[in-house]
Tab-separated table of C-alpha atoms in Angstrom:
chain	number	residue	atom	x	y	z
A	1	MET	CA	194.350	130.795	150.268
A	2	ALA	CA	190.754	131.592	149.584
A	3	ALA	CA	190.947	129.839	146.237
A	4	VAL	CA	192.504	126.787	147.812
A	5	ASP	CA	189.770	126.678	150.471
A	6	GLU	CA	187.093	126.846	147.791
A	7	LEU	CA	188.620	123.880	145.969
A	8	ALA	CA	188.892	121.784	149.119
A	9	PHE	CA	186.356	119.056	149.900
A	10	HIS	CA	183.586	120.214	152.233
A	11	GLU	CA	181.424	117.724	154.041
A	12	PHE	CA	177.799	118.630	154.190
A	13	GLU	CA	176.149	118.313	157.546
A	14	GLU	CA	172.959	116.709	156.251
A	15	ALA	CA	174.873	114.010	154.445
A	16	ALA	CA	176.988	113.357	157.508
A	17	ASN	CA	173.962	113.005	159.729
A	18	LEU	CA	172.363	110.561	157.257
A	19	LEU	CA	175.497	108.449	157.172
A	20	VAL	CA	175.600	108.360	160.905
A	21	GLU	CA	172.010	107.218	161.152
A	22	THR	CA	172.362	104.573	158.380
A	23	PRO	CA	175.979	103.485	158.194
A	24	HIS	CA	175.290	100.557	155.822
A	25	ALA	CA	173.398	102.611	153.176
A	26	ALA	CA	174.878	102.820	149.701
A	27	THR	CA	175.728	106.191	148.272
A	28	THR	CA	175.279	107.166	144.643
A	29	CYS	CA	176.479	110.069	142.703
A	30	ARG	CA	173.879	112.466	141.426
A	31	SER	CA	175.741	113.064	138.244
A	32	ASP	CA	175.883	109.327	137.508
A	33	GLN	CA	172.148	109.028	138.159
A	34	LEU	CA	171.393	111.849	135.816
A	35	THR	CA	173.669	110.384	133.212
A	36	SER	CA	172.051	106.957	133.466
A	37	GLN	CA	168.547	108.468	133.234
A	38	ASP	CA	169.523	110.501	130.206
A	39	HIS	CA	171.012	107.434	128.595
A	40	VAL	CA	167.890	105.398	129.193
A	41	ALA	CA	165.651	108.154	127.897
A	42	VAL	CA	167.667	108.455	124.723
A	43	THR	CA	167.673	104.706	124.217
A	44	VAL	CA	163.944	104.324	124.706
A	45	GLY	CA	163.161	107.274	122.514
A	46	SER	CA	165.382	105.985	119.767
A	47	SER	CA	163.755	102.542	119.863
A	48	VAL	CA	160.234	103.974	119.698
A	49	GLY	CA	161.141	106.208	116.798
A	50	TYR	CA	162.712	103.298	114.969
A	51	GLY	CA	159.548	101.201	115.422
A	52	ALA	CA	157.340	104.001	114.140
A	53	GLU	CA	159.584	104.381	111.125
A	54	GLU	CA	159.302	100.640	110.446
A	55	VAL	CA	155.485	100.769	110.671
A	56	GLU	CA	155.403	103.775	108.360
A	57	GLU	CA	157.698	102.054	105.883
A	58	GLU	CA	155.552	98.916	105.945
A	59	GLY	CA	152.418	101.014	105.314
A	60	ASP	CA	154.100	102.703	102.365
A	61	LYS	CA	155.145	99.343	100.939
A	62	THR	CA	151.596	97.988	101.305
A	63	ALA	CA	150.149	101.039	99.571
A	64	LEU	CA	152.664	100.707	96.754
A	65	LEU	CA	151.864	97.014	96.344
A	66	GLN	CA	148.160	97.777	96.204
A	67	GLU	CA	148.739	100.454	93.595
A	68	GLU	CA	150.989	98.207	91.535
A	69	LYS	CA	148.582	95.244	91.780
A	70	PRO	CA	146.652	95.080	88.497
A	71	GLN	CA	142.870	95.287	88.668
A	72	PRO	CA	141.025	92.193	87.377
A	73	GLY	CA	139.405	92.443	83.981
A	74	PHE	CA	135.717	92.820	83.298
A	75	TRP	CA	135.497	89.258	81.980
A	76	THR	CA	137.167	87.626	85.009
A	77	PHE	CA	135.566	86.182	88.136
A	78	GLY	CA	137.618	88.386	90.465
A	79	TYR	CA	136.015	91.521	89.029
A	80	TYR	CA	132.557	90.455	90.242
A	81	GLN	CA	133.755	89.042	93.559
A	82	SER	CA	133.575	92.435	95.281
A	83	PHE	CA	129.880	92.776	94.365
A	84	PHE	CA	129.054	89.689	96.445
A	85	ASP	CA	130.984	90.889	99.511
A	86	VAL	CA	128.002	91.591	101.790
A	87	ASP	CA	126.858	90.153	105.091
A	88	THR	CA	123.438	89.053	106.259
A	89	ALA	CA	122.746	92.274	108.165
A	90	GLN	CA	123.271	94.410	105.063
A	91	VAL	CA	121.043	92.211	102.912
A	92	LEU	CA	118.262	92.217	105.511
A	93	ASP	CA	118.505	95.985	105.885
A	94	ARG	CA	118.159	96.456	102.129
A	95	ILE	CA	115.218	94.054	101.965
A	96	LYS	CA	113.543	95.975	104.778
A	97	GLY	CA	114.150	99.221	102.924
A	98	SER	CA	112.494	97.838	99.787
A	99	LEU	CA	109.449	96.661	101.747
A	100	LEU	CA	108.877	99.952	103.586
A	101	PRO	CA	109.154	102.841	101.127
A	102	TRP	CA	108.083	106.336	102.064
A	103	PRO	CA	108.490	109.795	100.481
A	104	GLY	CA	111.879	111.363	101.002
A	105	HIS	CA	113.524	107.985	101.617
A	106	ASN	CA	116.119	107.223	98.957
A	107	PHE	CA	116.967	103.525	98.762
A	108	VAL	CA	120.331	104.161	97.100
A	109	ARG	CA	121.527	106.806	99.555
A	110	HIS	CA	120.128	105.304	102.763
A	111	HIS	CA	120.755	101.587	102.166
A	112	LEU	CA	123.226	101.028	99.352
A	113	ARG	CA	125.562	103.884	100.383
A	114	ASN	CA	127.560	103.653	97.140
A	115	ARG	CA	128.157	99.929	97.718
A	116	PRO	CA	125.734	98.055	95.438
A	117	ASP	CA	125.740	94.271	95.566
A	118	LEU	CA	124.613	91.532	93.215
A	119	TYR	CA	124.165	88.889	95.906
A	120	GLY	CA	120.717	90.051	96.983
A	121	PRO	CA	119.269	90.658	93.485
A	122	PHE	CA	120.619	87.336	92.179
A	123	TRP	CA	119.069	85.193	94.907
A	124	ILE	CA	115.859	87.217	95.031
A	125	CYS	CA	115.303	86.648	91.304
A	126	ALA	CA	116.200	82.950	91.620
A	127	THR	CA	113.847	82.484	94.575
A	128	LEU	CA	111.010	84.326	92.839
A	129	ALA	CA	111.373	82.227	89.666
A	130	PHE	CA	111.434	78.983	91.669
A	131	VAL	CA	108.431	79.966	93.805
A	132	LEU	CA	106.457	80.990	90.712
A	133	ALA	CA	107.050	77.636	89.030
A	134	VAL	CA	106.285	75.600	92.168
A	135	THR	CA	103.119	77.483	93.107
A	136	GLY	CA	101.919	77.343	89.495
A	137	ASN	CA	102.113	73.538	89.625
A	138	LEU	CA	100.576	73.407	93.096
A	139	THR	CA	97.590	75.352	91.810
A	140	LEU	CA	96.801	72.567	89.342
A	141	VAL	CA	97.318	69.906	92.024
A	142	LEU	CA	94.822	71.603	94.334
A	143	ALA	CA	92.381	72.012	91.443
A	144	GLN	CA	92.622	68.281	90.678
A	145	ARG	CA	91.752	67.447	94.264
A	146	ARG	CA	88.620	69.564	93.998
A	147	ASP	CA	87.699	68.128	90.585
A	148	PRO	CA	89.008	64.593	89.809
A	149	SER	CA	88.198	64.996	86.112
A	150	ILE	CA	91.148	67.383	85.750
A	151	HIS	CA	94.289	65.612	84.606
A	152	TYR	CA	97.482	66.991	86.138
A	153	SER	CA	100.937	66.581	84.641
A	154	PRO	CA	104.092	68.289	85.984
A	155	GLN	CA	104.922	71.407	83.998
A	156	PHE	CA	108.674	71.731	84.304
A	157	HIS	CA	108.845	74.273	81.503
A	158	LYS	CA	107.424	76.851	83.908
A	159	VAL	CA	110.763	76.942	85.727
A	160	THR	CA	112.533	77.970	82.520
A	161	VAL	CA	109.864	80.504	81.607
A	162	ALA	CA	109.917	82.044	85.078
A	163	GLY	CA	113.716	82.230	85.215
A	164	ILE	CA	114.070	83.830	81.779
A	165	THR	CA	111.280	86.314	82.458
A	166	ILE	CA	112.483	87.440	85.873
A	167	TYR	CA	116.177	87.707	85.016
A	168	CYS	CA	115.544	89.497	81.723
A	169	TYR	CA	113.314	91.992	83.487
A	170	ALA	CA	115.800	92.526	86.335
A	171	TRP	CA	118.676	93.223	83.904
A	172	LEU	CA	117.296	94.586	80.632
A	173	VAL	CA	114.892	97.139	82.113
A	174	PRO	CA	117.566	98.659	84.404
A	175	LEU	CA	119.953	98.715	81.444
A	176	ALA	CA	117.452	100.634	79.314
A	177	LEU	CA	116.649	102.982	82.207
A	178	TRP	CA	120.328	103.626	82.931
A	179	GLY	CA	121.044	104.307	79.264
A	180	PHE	CA	118.141	106.741	79.005
A	181	LEU	CA	119.253	108.618	82.120
A	182	ARG	CA	122.804	108.814	80.797
A	183	TRP	CA	121.477	110.265	77.576
A	184	ARG	CA	119.397	112.797	79.472
A	185	GLN	CA	122.491	113.690	81.499
A	186	GLY	CA	124.097	114.792	78.256
A	187	ALA	CA	121.068	116.930	77.513
A	188	ARG	CA	120.936	118.413	81.017
A	189	GLU	CA	124.097	118.657	83.092
A	190	ARG	CA	122.235	118.919	86.408
A	191	ILE	CA	120.987	115.336	86.181
A	192	GLY	CA	123.193	112.819	88.000
A	193	PRO	CA	121.969	109.286	87.304
A	194	TYR	CA	122.825	106.240	89.344
A	195	THR	CA	125.355	103.718	88.153
A	196	PHE	CA	124.235	100.631	86.277
A	197	LEU	CA	124.891	98.331	89.234
A	198	GLU	CA	122.939	100.620	91.566
A	199	THR	CA	119.987	100.530	89.167
A	200	VAL	CA	120.147	96.720	88.957
A	201	CYS	CA	120.345	96.518	92.745
A	202	VAL	CA	117.275	98.739	93.163
A	203	TYR	CA	115.227	96.622	90.751
A	204	GLY	CA	116.437	93.353	92.258
A	205	TYR	CA	115.456	94.254	95.809
A	206	SER	CA	112.133	95.698	94.626
A	207	LEU	CA	111.076	92.209	93.482
A	208	PHE	CA	111.331	90.702	96.970
A	209	VAL	CA	107.784	91.691	97.917
A	210	PHE	CA	106.410	89.398	95.191
A	211	ILE	CA	107.861	86.258	96.828
A	212	PRO	CA	105.355	86.131	99.767
A	213	THR	CA	102.660	87.424	97.420
A	214	VAL	CA	103.090	84.461	95.072
A	215	VAL	CA	102.774	82.092	98.022
A	216	LEU	CA	99.553	83.822	99.077
A	217	TRP	CA	98.205	83.344	95.550
A	218	LEU	CA	97.688	79.681	96.442
A	219	ILE	CA	94.516	80.737	98.231
A	220	PRO	CA	91.741	79.798	95.752
A	221	VAL	CA	89.892	83.114	96.038
A	222	SER	CA	90.169	85.264	92.942
A	223	TRP	CA	89.446	88.679	94.469
A	224	LEU	CA	91.844	87.983	97.344
A	225	GLN	CA	94.598	87.057	94.903
A	226	TRP	CA	94.146	90.292	92.999
A	227	LEU	CA	94.127	92.254	96.262
A	228	PHE	CA	97.461	90.759	97.351
A	229	GLY	CA	98.876	91.438	93.899
A	230	ALA	CA	97.766	95.083	93.936
A	231	LEU	CA	99.274	95.624	97.397
A	232	ALA	CA	102.608	94.085	96.371
A	233	LEU	CA	102.665	96.107	93.161
A	234	THR	CA	101.985	99.329	95.073
A	235	LEU	CA	104.820	98.763	97.535
A	236	SER	CA	107.318	97.719	94.876
A	237	ALA	CA	106.461	100.485	92.406
A	238	ALA	CA	106.457	103.108	95.172
A	239	GLY	CA	110.007	102.123	96.118
A	240	LEU	CA	111.129	102.567	92.515
A	241	VAL	CA	109.390	105.921	92.120
A	242	PHE	CA	110.757	107.349	95.393
A	243	THR	CA	114.263	106.223	94.440
A	244	LEU	CA	114.174	107.570	90.887
A	245	TRP	CA	112.437	110.840	91.695
A	246	PRO	CA	115.589	112.695	92.917
A	247	VAL	CA	117.223	111.839	89.579
A	248	VAL	CA	114.412	112.828	87.211
A	249	ARG	CA	112.943	115.803	89.064
A	250	GLU	CA	115.511	118.165	87.505
A	251	ASP	CA	114.325	117.199	84.034
A	252	THR	CA	111.225	118.534	82.322
A	253	ARG	CA	107.843	117.582	83.707
A	254	LEU	CA	106.904	115.699	80.560
A	255	VAL	CA	110.017	113.548	80.554
A	256	ALA	CA	109.825	112.871	84.316
A	257	ALA	CA	106.156	111.896	84.152
A	258	ALA	CA	106.662	109.717	81.079
A	259	LEU	CA	109.666	107.953	82.592
A	260	LEU	CA	108.024	107.203	85.931
A	261	SER	CA	104.831	106.100	84.189
A	262	ALA	CA	106.829	103.696	82.026
A	263	VAL	CA	108.561	102.278	85.110
A	264	VAL	CA	105.244	101.663	86.877
A	265	LEU	CA	103.621	100.263	83.729
A	266	LEU	CA	106.412	97.737	83.115
A	267	HIS	CA	106.250	96.686	86.761
A	268	ALA	CA	102.492	96.201	86.488
A	269	LEU	CA	102.871	94.175	83.276
A	270	LEU	CA	105.299	91.853	85.031
A	271	ALA	CA	102.967	91.282	87.986
A	272	VAL	CA	99.826	90.812	85.889
A	273	GLY	CA	101.625	88.591	83.377
A	274	CYS	CA	102.907	86.282	86.119
A	275	LYS	CA	99.440	86.126	87.664
A	276	LEU	CA	97.688	85.223	84.399
A	277	TYR	CA	100.288	82.761	83.135
A	278	PHE	CA	101.264	80.805	86.251
A	279	PHE	CA	97.853	80.992	87.928
A	280	GLN	CA	95.642	80.780	84.878
A	281	PRO	CA	92.066	79.478	85.309
A	282	LEU	CA	91.099	76.048	84.010
A	283	PRO	CA	90.106	75.766	80.353
A	284	LEU	CA	86.372	75.834	79.596
A	285	GLU	CA	86.398	72.456	77.843
A	286	ARG	CA	87.429	70.869	81.158
A	287	VAL	CA	85.040	72.794	83.363
A	288	VAL	CA	81.773	72.617	81.326
A	289	PRO	CA	81.593	68.799	80.878
A	290	SER	CA	82.246	68.260	84.577
A	291	LEU	CA	79.429	70.670	85.483
A	292	GLN	CA	76.984	68.935	83.084
A	293	ALA	CA	77.849	65.497	84.455
A	294	ALA	CA	77.340	66.708	88.007
A	295	SER	CA	73.932	68.292	87.229
A	296	LEU	CA	72.381	65.139	85.648
A	297	PRO	CA	71.302	62.135	87.763
A	298	PRO	CA	73.250	58.928	87.050
A	299	ASN	CA	70.083	56.907	86.045
A	300	ILE	CA	69.013	59.284	83.243
A	301	LEU	CA	70.394	58.561	79.800
A	302	LEU	CA	70.381	61.093	77.059
A	303	PRO	CA	68.480	59.911	73.921
A	304	PRO	CA	70.550	59.502	70.795
A	305	THR	CA	70.256	62.297	68.283
A	306	GLN	CA	68.222	61.439	65.096
A	307	PRO	CA	69.253	62.835	61.745
A	308	HIS	CA	66.895	65.352	60.176
A	309	PRO	CA	64.719	63.912	57.272
A	310	MET	CA	65.799	66.673	54.944
A	311	ALA	CA	69.420	65.721	55.530
A	312	THR	CA	68.896	62.148	54.136
A	313	SER	CA	67.171	63.410	51.028
């Protein structure tokens, strides 16, 4: 009988009281509620896991496609497209870094960050060549206004000369420097030179300081022109020396001093050559006759020269 009483249905007092107080309330089974919650939890968990698996599979497929995608060749346009992928903020930051060099500040490590670009060097060289040609012609125009005896004719060949000079310097000198450092790397394993594009980028941005300097060379004061040129050369050469010093300091003192001296000397030859060619003084045969004509009064005529008697005999 005890077993039968245990199996019989017993009404709990708390449940009875609740039913009495709220006769219209709906009753639910606890086991059904637990079952439904478990079912929902399993369903949600399975859906989330399936979505994560899909995302992971898509990521794997993308990585495989990127690996299988062939890299463009050296002679194609797509190979160089990544070197022009820079924004205005990056270009301005690199220009600022080239204008404000100081010891211990490496332009490659602090500004390039292993991402050299050709956008900045290309347009800096193009702008410098154009400004050199234009200011060289403007110098003659201003000189003609001061002295009407000077005949001015547009010198379009200066654009070609400036472009060839600037671009050859910005590419050939870094190529020679990079090749020399690679050769020295074979001689000394501790030397780690920059890549060729990093060297080109350093030289390209170092030429930016000459753009405002060339504009200031329009001031017709010789000593002031040379002062602006010396200041620009100091800033530009200092940026090159501070950038190259971590690479060459592990080499011998003779090689390091000779290399840095050659870098500064070539930079100085470029600046002085541009100053003397595009802002050359007027020829003497144009200046001396104008000074003689200005010193003589207009009513005085020079007597004609008589031949010497010994010359006729």
